[in-house]
Amino acid sequence: MSIAQERRLVTAIPGPRSLERLEHKLAYVADGVGTTLPVFVAEAGGGVLVDVDGNHLIDLGSGIAVTTVGNAAPSVVRHVQEQVAAFTHTCFMVTPYDGYVDVCAALAELTPGEHAKKSALFNSGAEAVENAVKIARVATGRDAVAVFDHAYHGRTNLTMAMTAKNMPYKNGFGPFAGEVYRAPMSYPLRDGLSGAEAAARAIDVLDKQVGAANLACLVIEPIQGEGGFVVPAPGFLPALAAWSRENGIVFIADEIQSGFCRTGDWFASDHEGVVPDLVTTAKGIAGGLPLAGVTGRTELMDAVHVGGLGGTYGGNPVACAAALGAIDEMRTQDLASRARQIGSFVQGRLEALAGEHDVIADVRGRGAMMAIELCRPGTVEPDPVRTAAVSAYCHQQGVVTLTCGTWGNVFRFLPPLSIGDGLLAEAFDVVAEAFTATA
Ligand SMILES: *Cc1c(COP(=O)(O)O)cnc(C)c1O
């Protein structure tokens, strides 16, 4: 690793060179494309981002759960370099190549369940979710799609309809796709229900408002991402999966954020032994290159007519090479175990912090996907202002942090699994300082 694995600030954050480039960005990049922390990155690796001013920042975001194997991970770089020199594109639908098939074979092996599986590859998570719905509709001959409160599934027209939060994802962008129905999520901090009770509540809504026989699929994030790292109560997911099976509804796990070792298992569904009919993947799959997949039961995947699935770039050879490099890294380095280690360290630090600051109403998550929810002390009234202040303090101190949640009051931690223990500890020292400094 050529990048020094340390936090080192040589200017204010953002520094003068980043500010110069920010002006350029504001002149030429549409304002709709926002930026959380406008430091312009020059290089990155391990657990560090180096900006154009020479600041070394600790990365607790992984580019939103993407660089799970680390940024510019050596195995990813090697695979990509070889592939980009061999050929960059043929379009798999015109003339195929091995990388695509090898990624599909890996997905068949790694995703939950021992049944026969096939995959189709795409460019983005939203595209994968859209295609999972297309497949479920053809396979069932039904139209309706069930999604959940706080869900995030993307920004295309169908996935905007499936995403819960209006600002900034949906506001003014309608009309949205029809036949999307929202059920209450299990949210232990806010509903106090057991998994079975929360599942019964969701099933009742779907039964009465939609009718099980009209549902093509039920789409759920096993641990919600943008919606607030909401971890459903134990038993919620298995109950929904069982109900879906009994009613011929395709159970789709959106593992785009939670998949590929992030939560300490290959997939978050594995934790409770849930076997989805279809799984959507993206983000962590390819070490930073754009790739997404839908993987599922062969009989469902093959329900679609030949030519019905695809896209010009879907499963691009360079992105597939990156995925094979990333998956190889996850396997050989046993990154699922590393995620569990990171999870127990982070959980310990966050629980200690929650003991000192009563603004922290909940510590939750799994593996390297942990979060705290900030509320007015003694209540569950969201405190997005304090959340933003804590995150901004971390940014100024050279730690890249992210917030999320329907109310913007969840502070989430998504370190790359390549981060060292010392760096991780230092990052959480800064987080602790941030709570004291903003009290
Ligand atoms: C990020 C995300 C998506 C959308 O993925 P894009 O690649 O941004 O289109 C969908 N579902 C979940 C759970 C996500 O976290």
Coordinates of C-alpha atoms in Angstrom, one line a residue, residues 4 34 150 160 279:
A4 CA 0.3 6.3 4.1
G34 CA -24.9 17.3 -4.8
H150 CA -38.2 3.8 4.6
M160 CA -38.6 6.2 -7.4
V279 CA -31.5 -11.2 -5.0

